PDB file of C-alpha atoms and ligand atoms in Angstrom:
ATOM      1  CA  MET A   1    -125.236 -46.746 -36.824  1.00 38.00           C
ATOM      2  CA  VAL A   2    -124.667 -44.976 -40.354  1.00 43.00           C
ATOM      3  CA  CYS A   3    -123.064 -41.576 -40.295  1.00 48.00           C
ATOM      4  CA  THR A   4    -125.118 -38.945 -42.211  1.00 44.00           C
ATOM      5  CA  ASP A   5    -123.477 -35.750 -40.892  1.00 51.00           C
ATOM      6  CA  GLN A   6    -122.272 -33.435 -43.508  1.00 60.00           C
ATOM      7  CA  LYS A   7    -121.192 -30.500 -41.042  1.00 86.00           C
ATOM      8  CA  TYR A   8    -117.447 -29.786 -40.419  1.00 94.00           C
ATOM      9  CA  HIS A   9    -116.030 -30.546 -36.989  1.00 95.00           C
ATOM     10  CA  ILE A  10    -112.420 -28.897 -36.631  1.00 97.00           C
ATOM     11  CA  LEU A  11    -109.936 -28.798 -34.076  1.00 98.00           C
ATOM     12  CA  PHE A  12    -107.379 -26.041 -33.431  1.00 98.00           C
ATOM     13  CA  LEU A  13    -104.162 -27.306 -31.543  1.00 98.00           C
ATOM     14  CA  GLY A  14    -101.051 -25.464 -30.586  1.00 97.00           C
ATOM     15  CA  PRO A  15     -98.705 -23.580 -27.995  1.00 97.00           C
ATOM     16  CA  PRO A  16    -100.204 -20.413 -26.441  1.00 95.00           C
ATOM     17  CA  GLY A  17    -100.536 -17.545 -28.540  1.00 92.00           C
ATOM     18  CA  SER A  18    -100.305 -19.595 -31.612  1.00 94.00           C
ATOM     19  CA  GLY A  19    -103.546 -18.465 -33.199  1.00 92.00           C
ATOM     20  CA  LYS A  20    -105.922 -20.932 -32.378  1.00 95.00           C
ATOM     21  CA  GLY A  21    -108.385 -18.572 -31.331  1.00 92.00           C
ATOM     22  CA  THR A  22    -108.217 -16.249 -34.122  1.00 90.00           C
ATOM     23  CA  TYR A  23    -108.391 -18.791 -37.014  1.00 96.00           C
ATOM     24  CA  ALA A  24    -111.111 -20.876 -35.074  1.00 97.00           C
ATOM     25  CA  GLU A  25    -113.070 -17.667 -34.808  1.00 93.00           C
ATOM     26  CA  ARG A  26    -112.374 -16.769 -38.700  1.00 94.00           C
ATOM     27  CA  LEU A  27    -113.136 -20.312 -40.016  1.00 96.00           C
ATOM     28  CA  ALA A  28    -116.281 -20.652 -37.816  1.00 96.00           C
ATOM     29  CA  GLY A  29    -117.351 -17.132 -39.703  1.00 94.00           C
ATOM     30  CA  GLU A  30    -116.433 -18.643 -43.187  1.00 95.00           C
ATOM     31  CA  LEU A  31    -117.882 -21.960 -42.702  1.00 95.00           C
ATOM     32  CA  ASP A  32    -120.781 -20.940 -40.717  1.00 94.00           C
ATOM     33  CA  LEU A  33    -119.570 -23.066 -37.801  1.00 96.00           C
ATOM     34  CA  TYR A  34    -120.261 -22.996 -33.828  1.00 96.00           C
ATOM     35  CA  HIS A  35    -117.001 -21.593 -32.554  1.00 95.00           C
ATOM     36  CA  ILE A  36    -116.408 -23.209 -29.031  1.00 96.00           C
ATOM     37  CA  ALA A  37    -113.279 -21.558 -27.221  1.00 96.00           C
ATOM     38  CA  THR A  38    -112.861 -23.245 -23.682  1.00 97.00           C
ATOM     39  CA  GLY A  39    -110.750 -20.321 -22.515  1.00 95.00           C
ATOM     40  CA  ASP A  40    -113.543 -17.916 -23.384  1.00 92.00           C
ATOM     41  CA  ILE A  41    -116.053 -20.228 -21.733  1.00 95.00           C
ATOM     42  CA  LEU A  42    -113.973 -20.331 -18.359  1.00 96.00           C
ATOM     43  CA  ARG A  43    -113.308 -16.678 -18.374  1.00 93.00           C
ATOM     44  CA  GLU A  44    -117.058 -15.998 -18.875  1.00 92.00           C
ATOM     45  CA  LYS A  45    -117.653 -18.125 -15.945  1.00 95.00           C
ATOM     46  CA  VAL A  46    -115.194 -15.985 -13.679  1.00 95.00           C
ATOM     47  CA  GLU A  47    -116.836 -12.703 -15.014  1.00 91.00           C
ATOM     48  CA  LYS A  48    -120.532 -14.005 -14.020  1.00 94.00           C
ATOM     49  CA  GLY A  49    -119.232 -15.014 -10.708  1.00 94.00           C
ATOM     50  CA  ASP A  50    -120.097 -18.976 -11.065  1.00 92.00           C
ATOM     51  CA  GLU A  51    -119.595 -21.278  -8.433  1.00 91.00           C
ATOM     52  CA  LEU A  52    -116.499 -22.383  -9.961  1.00 92.00           C
ATOM     53  CA  ALA A  53    -115.074 -18.899 -10.575  1.00 95.00           C
ATOM     54  CA  GLU A  54    -112.606 -19.000  -7.691  1.00 95.00           C
ATOM     55  CA  ALA A  55    -111.142 -22.205  -8.707  1.00 95.00           C
ATOM     56  CA  ILE A  56    -111.124 -21.145 -12.363  1.00 97.00           C
ATOM     57  CA  SER A  57    -109.419 -18.041 -11.962  1.00 96.00           C
ATOM     58  CA  SER A  58    -106.578 -19.202  -9.820  1.00 96.00           C
ATOM     59  CA  ARG A  59    -105.356 -21.672 -12.017  1.00 97.00           C
ATOM     60  CA  ILE A  60    -105.751 -19.284 -15.563  1.00 97.00           C
ATOM     61  CA  ASP A  61    -103.899 -16.540 -13.652  1.00 95.00           C
ATOM     62  CA  LYS A  62    -100.958 -18.685 -12.967  1.00 95.00           C
ATOM     63  CA  GLY A  63    -101.061 -20.349 -16.387  1.00 96.00           C
ATOM     64  CA  GLU A  64    -102.308 -23.892 -15.033  1.00 97.00           C
ATOM     65  CA  LEU A  65    -104.846 -25.811 -16.435  1.00 98.00           C
ATOM     66  CA  VAL A  66    -108.163 -26.231 -14.685  1.00 98.00           C
ATOM     67  CA  PRO A  67    -108.767 -29.781 -13.683  1.00 98.00           C
ATOM     68  CA  ASP A  68    -109.761 -32.328 -16.468  1.00 98.00           C
ATOM     69  CA  GLU A  69    -112.963 -33.507 -14.800  1.00 97.00           C
ATOM     70  CA  MET A  70    -114.203 -29.607 -14.468  1.00 97.00           C
ATOM     71  CA  ILE A  71    -113.651 -28.845 -18.133  1.00 97.00           C
ATOM     72  CA  ILE A  72    -114.859 -32.135 -19.499  1.00 96.00           C
ATOM     73  CA  GLY A  73    -118.264 -31.559 -17.618  1.00 95.00           C
ATOM     74  CA  ILE A  74    -118.327 -28.093 -19.190  1.00 95.00           C
ATOM     75  CA  LEU A  75    -117.560 -29.432 -22.700  1.00 94.00           C
ATOM     76  CA  LYS A  76    -119.970 -32.434 -22.501  1.00 92.00           C
ATOM     77  CA  ASP A  77    -122.643 -29.763 -21.716  1.00 93.00           C
ATOM     78  CA  VAL A  78    -121.675 -27.453 -24.609  1.00 94.00           C
ATOM     79  CA  LEU A  79    -121.414 -30.461 -26.995  1.00 90.00           C
ATOM     80  CA  SER A  80    -124.936 -31.567 -26.121  1.00 88.00           C
ATOM     81  CA  SER A  81    -126.307 -28.135 -27.046  1.00 91.00           C
ATOM     82  CA  GLU A  82    -128.412 -27.397 -30.151  1.00 91.00           C
ATOM     83  CA  GLU A  83    -125.549 -25.013 -31.477  1.00 91.00           C
ATOM     84  CA  ILE A  84    -123.685 -28.036 -32.363  1.00 91.00           C
ATOM     85  CA  LEU A  85    -125.707 -29.148 -35.240  1.00 90.00           C
ATOM     86  CA  LYS A  86    -123.966 -26.643 -37.282  1.00 92.00           C
ATOM     87  CA  GLY A  87    -120.730 -28.357 -36.790  1.00 94.00           C
ATOM     88  CA  PHE A  88    -117.995 -26.657 -34.644  1.00 95.00           C
ATOM     89  CA  SER A  89    -114.575 -24.859 -34.796  1.00 97.00           C
ATOM     90  CA  LEU A  90    -113.179 -26.326 -31.412  1.00 97.00           C
ATOM     91  CA  ASP A  91    -110.388 -23.936 -29.815  1.00 96.00           C
ATOM     92  CA  GLY A  92    -108.617 -24.863 -26.527  1.00 96.00           C
ATOM     93  CA  PHE A  93    -109.743 -28.316 -26.194  1.00 98.00           C
ATOM     94  CA  PRO A  94    -108.562 -31.170 -25.545  1.00 98.00           C
ATOM     95  CA  ARG A  95    -105.452 -29.890 -23.868  1.00 98.00           C
ATOM     96  CA  THR A  96    -104.661 -33.281 -22.097  1.00 98.00           C
ATOM     97  CA  MET A  97    -104.815 -36.898 -22.920  1.00 98.00           C
ATOM     98  CA  PRO A  98    -107.872 -37.885 -20.824  1.00 98.00           C
ATOM     99  CA  GLN A  99    -109.585 -34.737 -22.333  1.00 98.00           C
ATOM    100  CA  ALA A 100    -108.496 -36.276 -25.849  1.00 98.00           C
ATOM    101  CA  LYS A 101    -109.894 -39.774 -24.869  1.00 97.00           C
ATOM    102  CA  MET A 102    -113.406 -38.110 -23.774  1.00 95.00           C
ATOM    103  CA  LEU A 103    -113.505 -36.232 -27.082  1.00 95.00           C
ATOM    104  CA  ASP A 104    -112.863 -39.452 -29.055  1.00 95.00           C
ATOM    105  CA  ALA A 105    -115.411 -41.039 -27.074  1.00 94.00           C
ATOM    106  CA  MET A 106    -118.084 -38.288 -27.938  1.00 90.00           C
ATOM    107  CA  VAL A 107    -117.315 -38.406 -31.483  1.00 89.00           C
ATOM    108  CA  GLU A 108    -118.175 -42.236 -31.610  1.00 89.00           C
ATOM    109  CA  GLU A 109    -120.949 -41.813 -29.482  1.00 87.00           C
ATOM    110  CA  PHE A 110    -122.468 -38.923 -31.847  1.00 83.00           C
ATOM    111  CA  CYS A 111    -121.302 -40.442 -34.929  1.00 82.00           C
ATOM    112  CA  TRP A 112    -119.033 -37.201 -35.976  1.00 84.00           C
ATOM    113  CA  ASP A 113    -115.917 -37.212 -37.819  1.00 87.00           C
ATOM    114  CA  ILE A 114    -113.445 -34.914 -36.613  1.00 95.00           C
ATOM    115  CA  ASP A 115    -112.910 -33.530 -40.073  1.00 95.00           C
ATOM    116  CA  TYR A 116    -109.756 -31.310 -39.516  1.00 97.00           C
ATOM    117  CA  ILE A 117    -107.009 -30.992 -37.060  1.00 98.00           C
ATOM    118  CA  PHE A 118    -105.036 -27.604 -37.860  1.00 98.00           C
ATOM    119  CA  TYR A 119    -101.881 -27.784 -35.661  1.00 98.00           C
ATOM    120  CA  VAL A 120    -101.113 -24.024 -35.578  1.00 98.00           C
ATOM    121  CA  TRP A 121     -97.412 -22.740 -34.883  1.00 97.00           C
ATOM    122  CA  ALA A 122     -95.090 -20.017 -34.932  1.00 96.00           C
ATOM    123  CA  GLU A 123     -91.549 -19.325 -33.705  1.00 96.00           C
ATOM    124  CA  LYS A 124     -91.358 -18.699 -29.901  1.00 93.00           C
ATOM    125  CA  ASP A 125     -90.292 -15.286 -29.993  1.00 92.00           C
ATOM    126  CA  LYS A 126     -92.718 -14.289 -32.327  1.00 91.00           C
ATOM    127  CA  ILE A 127     -95.358 -15.840 -30.060  1.00 92.00           C
ATOM    128  CA  ILE A 128     -94.188 -14.000 -27.079  1.00 91.00           C
ATOM    129  CA  GLU A 129     -94.542 -10.636 -29.081  1.00 88.00           C
ATOM    130  CA  ARG A 130     -97.914 -11.405 -30.181  1.00 87.00           C
ATOM    131  CA  ILE A 131     -99.154 -12.468 -26.875  1.00 90.00           C
ATOM    132  CA  VAL A 132     -97.903  -9.330 -25.307  1.00 88.00           C
ATOM    133  CA  ASN A 133     -99.635  -7.137 -28.114  1.00 90.00           C
ATOM    134  CA  ARG A 134    -102.884  -9.041 -27.917  1.00 90.00           C
ATOM    135  CA  VAL A 135    -106.253  -7.581 -26.926  1.00 92.00           C
ATOM    136  CA  GLN A 136    -109.537  -9.284 -26.495  1.00 89.00           C
ATOM    137  CA  CYS A 137    -113.270  -8.207 -26.451  1.00 90.00           C
ATOM    138  CA  GLU A 138    -114.783  -8.130 -23.176  1.00 86.00           C
ATOM    139  CA  ASN A 139    -118.138  -9.170 -24.637  1.00 87.00           C
ATOM    140  CA  CYS A 140    -117.694 -11.497 -27.636  1.00 87.00           C
ATOM    141  CA  GLY A 141    -113.995 -12.808 -27.188  1.00 81.00           C
ATOM    142  CA  ALA A 142    -112.766 -11.665 -30.423  1.00 85.00           C
ATOM    143  CA  VAL A 143    -109.241 -11.624 -30.421  1.00 85.00           C
ATOM    144  CA  TYR A 144    -107.094  -8.623 -31.977  1.00 88.00           C
ATOM    145  CA  ASN A 145    -103.398  -7.844 -32.416  1.00 86.00           C
ATOM    146  CA  MET A 146    -102.432  -4.106 -31.634  1.00 88.00           C
ATOM    147  CA  GLU A 147     -99.365  -4.569 -34.001  1.00 83.00           C
ATOM    148  CA  ASP A 148    -100.695  -6.786 -36.856  1.00 78.00           C
ATOM    149  CA  ASN A 149    -104.511  -7.115 -36.770  1.00 82.00           C
ATOM    150  CA  PRO A 150    -105.695  -3.988 -34.691  1.00 89.00           C
ATOM    151  CA  PRO A 151    -109.372  -3.063 -34.560  1.00 92.00           C
ATOM    152  CA  GLN A 152    -110.480  -0.599 -37.161  1.00 93.00           C
ATOM    153  CA  ASN A 153    -111.481   1.887 -34.055  1.00 87.00           C
ATOM    154  CA  ASP A 154    -108.672   1.688 -31.490  1.00 79.00           C
ATOM    155  CA  SER A 155    -110.096  -0.022 -28.458  1.00 84.00           C
ATOM    156  CA  ILE A 156    -113.638  -0.892 -29.577  1.00 93.00           C
ATOM    157  CA  CYS A 157    -114.350  -4.312 -31.067  1.00 95.00           C
ATOM    158  CA  ASP A 158    -115.247  -4.452 -34.847  1.00 95.00           C
ATOM    159  CA  VAL A 159    -117.679  -7.500 -34.197  1.00 92.00           C
ATOM    160  CA  CYS A 160    -119.895  -6.106 -31.127  1.00 94.00           C
ATOM    161  CA  GLY A 161    -118.747  -2.580 -30.515  1.00 95.00           C
ATOM    162  CA  HIS A 162    -117.565  -3.616 -26.859  1.00 94.00           C
ATOM    163  CA  LYS A 163    -114.422  -2.517 -25.135  1.00 93.00           C
ATOM    164  CA  MET A 164    -111.169  -4.425 -25.147  1.00 91.00           C
ATOM    165  CA  HIS A 165    -108.843  -5.804 -22.644  1.00 90.00           C
ATOM    166  CA  HIS A 166    -105.572  -7.138 -22.098  1.00 90.00           C
ATOM    167  CA  ARG A 167    -105.760 -10.945 -20.560  1.00 87.00           C
ATOM    168  CA  PRO A 168    -103.985 -10.862 -17.036  1.00 88.00           C
ATOM    169  CA  ASP A 169    -102.577 -14.154 -18.013  1.00 90.00           C
ATOM    170  CA  ASP A 170    -100.871 -12.706 -21.508  1.00 90.00           C
ATOM    171  CA  ASN A 171     -97.579 -11.481 -19.437  1.00 89.00           C
ATOM    172  CA  LYS A 172     -94.068 -13.054 -20.184  1.00 88.00           C
ATOM    173  CA  LYS A 173     -93.838 -14.498 -16.830  1.00 90.00           C
ATOM    174  CA  VAL A 174     -97.178 -16.658 -16.886  1.00 93.00           C
ATOM    175  CA  VAL A 175     -96.867 -17.445 -20.693  1.00 93.00           C
ATOM    176  CA  GLN A 176     -93.462 -18.965 -20.054  1.00 93.00           C
ATOM    177  CA  HIS A 177     -95.257 -21.375 -17.675  1.00 95.00           C
ATOM    178  CA  ARG A 178     -97.936 -21.998 -19.921  1.00 96.00           C
ATOM    179  CA  PHE A 179     -95.451 -23.134 -22.524  1.00 96.00           C
ATOM    180  CA  GLU A 180     -94.068 -25.399 -20.119  1.00 97.00           C
ATOM    181  CA  VAL A 181     -97.481 -26.565 -19.266  1.00 98.00           C
ATOM    182  CA  TYR A 182     -98.205 -27.289 -23.206  1.00 98.00           C
ATOM    183  CA  GLU A 183     -95.121 -29.045 -23.429  1.00 97.00           C
ATOM    184  CA  ARG A 184     -95.895 -31.679 -20.480  1.00 98.00           C
ATOM    185  CA  ASP A 185     -99.727 -31.882 -21.062  1.00 98.00           C
ATOM    186  CA  THR A 186    -100.734 -30.780 -24.618  1.00 98.00           C
ATOM    187  CA  ALA A 187     -97.741 -31.937 -26.953  1.00 98.00           C
ATOM    188  CA  PRO A 188     -98.846 -35.679 -26.446  1.00 98.00           C
ATOM    189  CA  VAL A 189    -102.057 -34.827 -27.486  1.00 98.00           C
ATOM    190  CA  VAL A 190    -100.706 -33.313 -30.786  1.00 98.00           C
ATOM    191  CA  GLU A 191     -99.042 -36.526 -31.137  1.00 98.00           C
ATOM    192  CA  HIS A 192    -102.029 -38.425 -30.828  1.00 98.00           C
ATOM    193  CA  TYR A 193    -103.731 -36.816 -33.374  1.00 98.00           C
ATOM    194  CA  SER A 194    -100.629 -36.250 -35.834  1.00 98.00           C
ATOM    195  CA  SER A 195    -101.706 -39.676 -37.738  1.00 97.00           C
ATOM    196  CA  HIS A 196    -105.229 -38.393 -38.268  1.00 97.00           C
ATOM    197  CA  PRO A 197    -105.916 -38.142 -42.286  1.00 96.00           C
ATOM    198  CA  GLY A 198    -107.099 -34.532 -41.530  1.00 97.00           C
ATOM    199  CA  PHE A 199    -104.271 -33.375 -39.419  1.00 98.00           C
ATOM    200  CA  PHE A 200    -102.437 -30.246 -40.813  1.00 98.00           C
ATOM    201  CA  LYS A 201     -99.426 -28.484 -39.747  1.00 98.00           C
ATOM    202  CA  ILE A 202    -100.063 -24.570 -40.448  1.00 98.00           C
ATOM    203  CA  TYR A 203     -97.524 -21.690 -39.962  1.00 98.00           C
ATOM    204  CA  THR A 204     -99.167 -18.798 -38.388  1.00 95.00           C
ATOM    205  CA  GLY A 205     -95.846 -16.343 -38.139  1.00 93.00           C
ATOM    206  CA  GLY A 206     -96.936 -14.660 -41.170  1.00 91.00           C
ATOM    207  CA  PRO A 207     -99.990 -12.611 -42.017  1.00 88.00           C
ATOM    208  CA  VAL A 208    -103.316 -13.704 -40.571  1.00 87.00           C
ATOM    209  CA  GLY A 209    -104.976 -13.777 -44.241  1.00 92.00           C
ATOM    210  CA  LEU A 210    -102.329 -15.982 -45.455  1.00 96.00           C
ATOM    211  CA  ALA A 211    -102.668 -18.898 -42.735  1.00 97.00           C
ATOM    212  CA  GLU A 212    -106.558 -18.563 -42.950  1.00 97.00           C
ATOM    213  CA  ALA A 213    -106.483 -18.994 -46.737  1.00 97.00           C
ATOM    214  CA  GLU A 214    -104.221 -21.914 -46.385  1.00 97.00           C
ATOM    215  CA  MET A 215    -106.876 -23.738 -44.172  1.00 97.00           C
ATOM    216  CA  LEU A 216    -109.708 -22.732 -46.485  1.00 96.00           C
ATOM    217  CA  SER A 217    -108.237 -24.140 -49.661  1.00 95.00           C
ATOM    218  CA  ILE A 218    -107.115 -27.353 -47.774  1.00 96.00           C
ATOM    219  CA  ILE A 219    -110.894 -27.646 -47.068  1.00 95.00           C
ATOM    220  CA  GLN A 220    -112.386 -26.498 -50.298  1.00 91.00           C
ATOM    221  CA  GLY A 221    -109.962 -28.556 -52.333  1.00 88.00           C
ATOM    222  CA  ASP A 222    -110.411 -31.896 -50.048  1.00 85.00           C
ATOM    223  CA  SER A 223    -111.406 -34.649 -52.109  1.00 75.00           C
ATOM    224  CA  ARG A 224    -111.588 -37.248 -49.685  1.00 74.00           C
TER     225      ARG A 224
HETATM  226  P1  AMP B 301    -106.869 -19.861 -23.687  1.00 97.61           P
HETATM  227  O1  AMP B 301    -107.977 -18.978 -23.620  1.00 97.61           O
HETATM  228  O2  AMP B 301    -107.284 -20.994 -24.685  1.00 97.61           O
HETATM  229  O3  AMP B 301    -105.547 -19.528 -23.784  1.00 97.61           O
HETATM  230  O4  AMP B 301    -107.221 -20.873 -22.167  1.00 97.61           O
HETATM  231  C1  AMP B 301    -106.775 -19.484 -21.134  1.00 97.61           C
HETATM  232  C2  AMP B 301    -106.529 -20.739 -19.996  1.00 97.61           C
HETATM  233  O5  AMP B 301    -107.881 -21.402 -19.672  1.00 97.61           O
HETATM  234  C3  AMP B 301    -105.668 -21.733 -19.997  1.00 97.61           C
HETATM  235  O6  AMP B 301    -104.123 -21.150 -19.642  1.00 97.61           O
HETATM  236  C4  AMP B 301    -106.254 -22.805 -18.983  1.00 97.61           C
HETATM  237  O7  AMP B 301    -105.854 -22.274 -17.362  1.00 97.61           O
HETATM  238  C5  AMP B 301    -107.747 -22.659 -19.125  1.00 97.61           C
HETATM  239  N1  AMP B 301    -108.238 -23.628 -20.325  1.00 97.61           N
HETATM  240  C6  AMP B 301    -108.736 -23.264 -21.529  1.00 97.61           C
HETATM  241  N2  AMP B 301    -108.958 -24.625 -21.855  1.00 97.61           N
HETATM  242  C7  AMP B 301    -108.585 -25.671 -21.135  1.00 97.61           C
HETATM  243  C8  AMP B 301    -108.635 -27.139 -21.115  1.00 97.61           C
HETATM  244  N3  AMP B 301    -109.283 -27.690 -22.169  1.00 97.61           N
HETATM  245  N4  AMP B 301    -108.092 -27.567 -20.030  1.00 97.61           N
HETATM  246  C9  AMP B 301    -107.694 -27.010 -19.020  1.00 97.61           C
HETATM  247  N5  AMP B 301    -107.779 -25.693 -18.863  1.00 97.61           N
HETATM  248  C10 AMP B 301    -108.024 -24.927 -19.913  1.00 97.61           C
END
């Protein structure tokens, strides 16, 4: 089959609190892509009292991953939706090797390219500081940091005007466990994609605009 799709398909990988959500959302806005955040999809299911709500929240609250079959099923539905025609900015998936294999199979089936894989990172102490100060909109999922990227109006989301909250799994003890899970399950996924021609390692310990500009200049200056 000849692939003619010109839309961007971008993955964001990195440890908890490294900025995947922030940059995935910003690039989706800049490039008019569908922003998919698996963490937000799962939290929404919990909020709505979905039949999977209890199984999901018990994992999230402890900093464990939800089972592969569950998240793969959810992602297959999302990737089959109409919005996907815009291209996507995917954050929070894949987090395990079985998930990466499922995504690779879908890429082949749908004839997409994964154009860019931004592996975002910062020093662990900076990340923990950031996570403790992180707040998220209850409605649209927009992420802010009360220290270096606060909403304009205190506890109200700039994007949709709803209230913000602090995620219950954004506390030091659970974050420590999320790091262990990341090392065990997700670091091999980073290794898996590290030889991809669109793989870039981006430092996110500085101002938000700086890393975003770096990503956009990679995309805009790409002559592949
Ligand atoms: P995030 O908002 O990306 O930090 O995700 C929050 C939590 O949702 C994670 O700690 C996991 O419990 C769960 N989660 C999100 N994405 C995945 C995934 N791809 N596989 C398994 N669990 C996930």
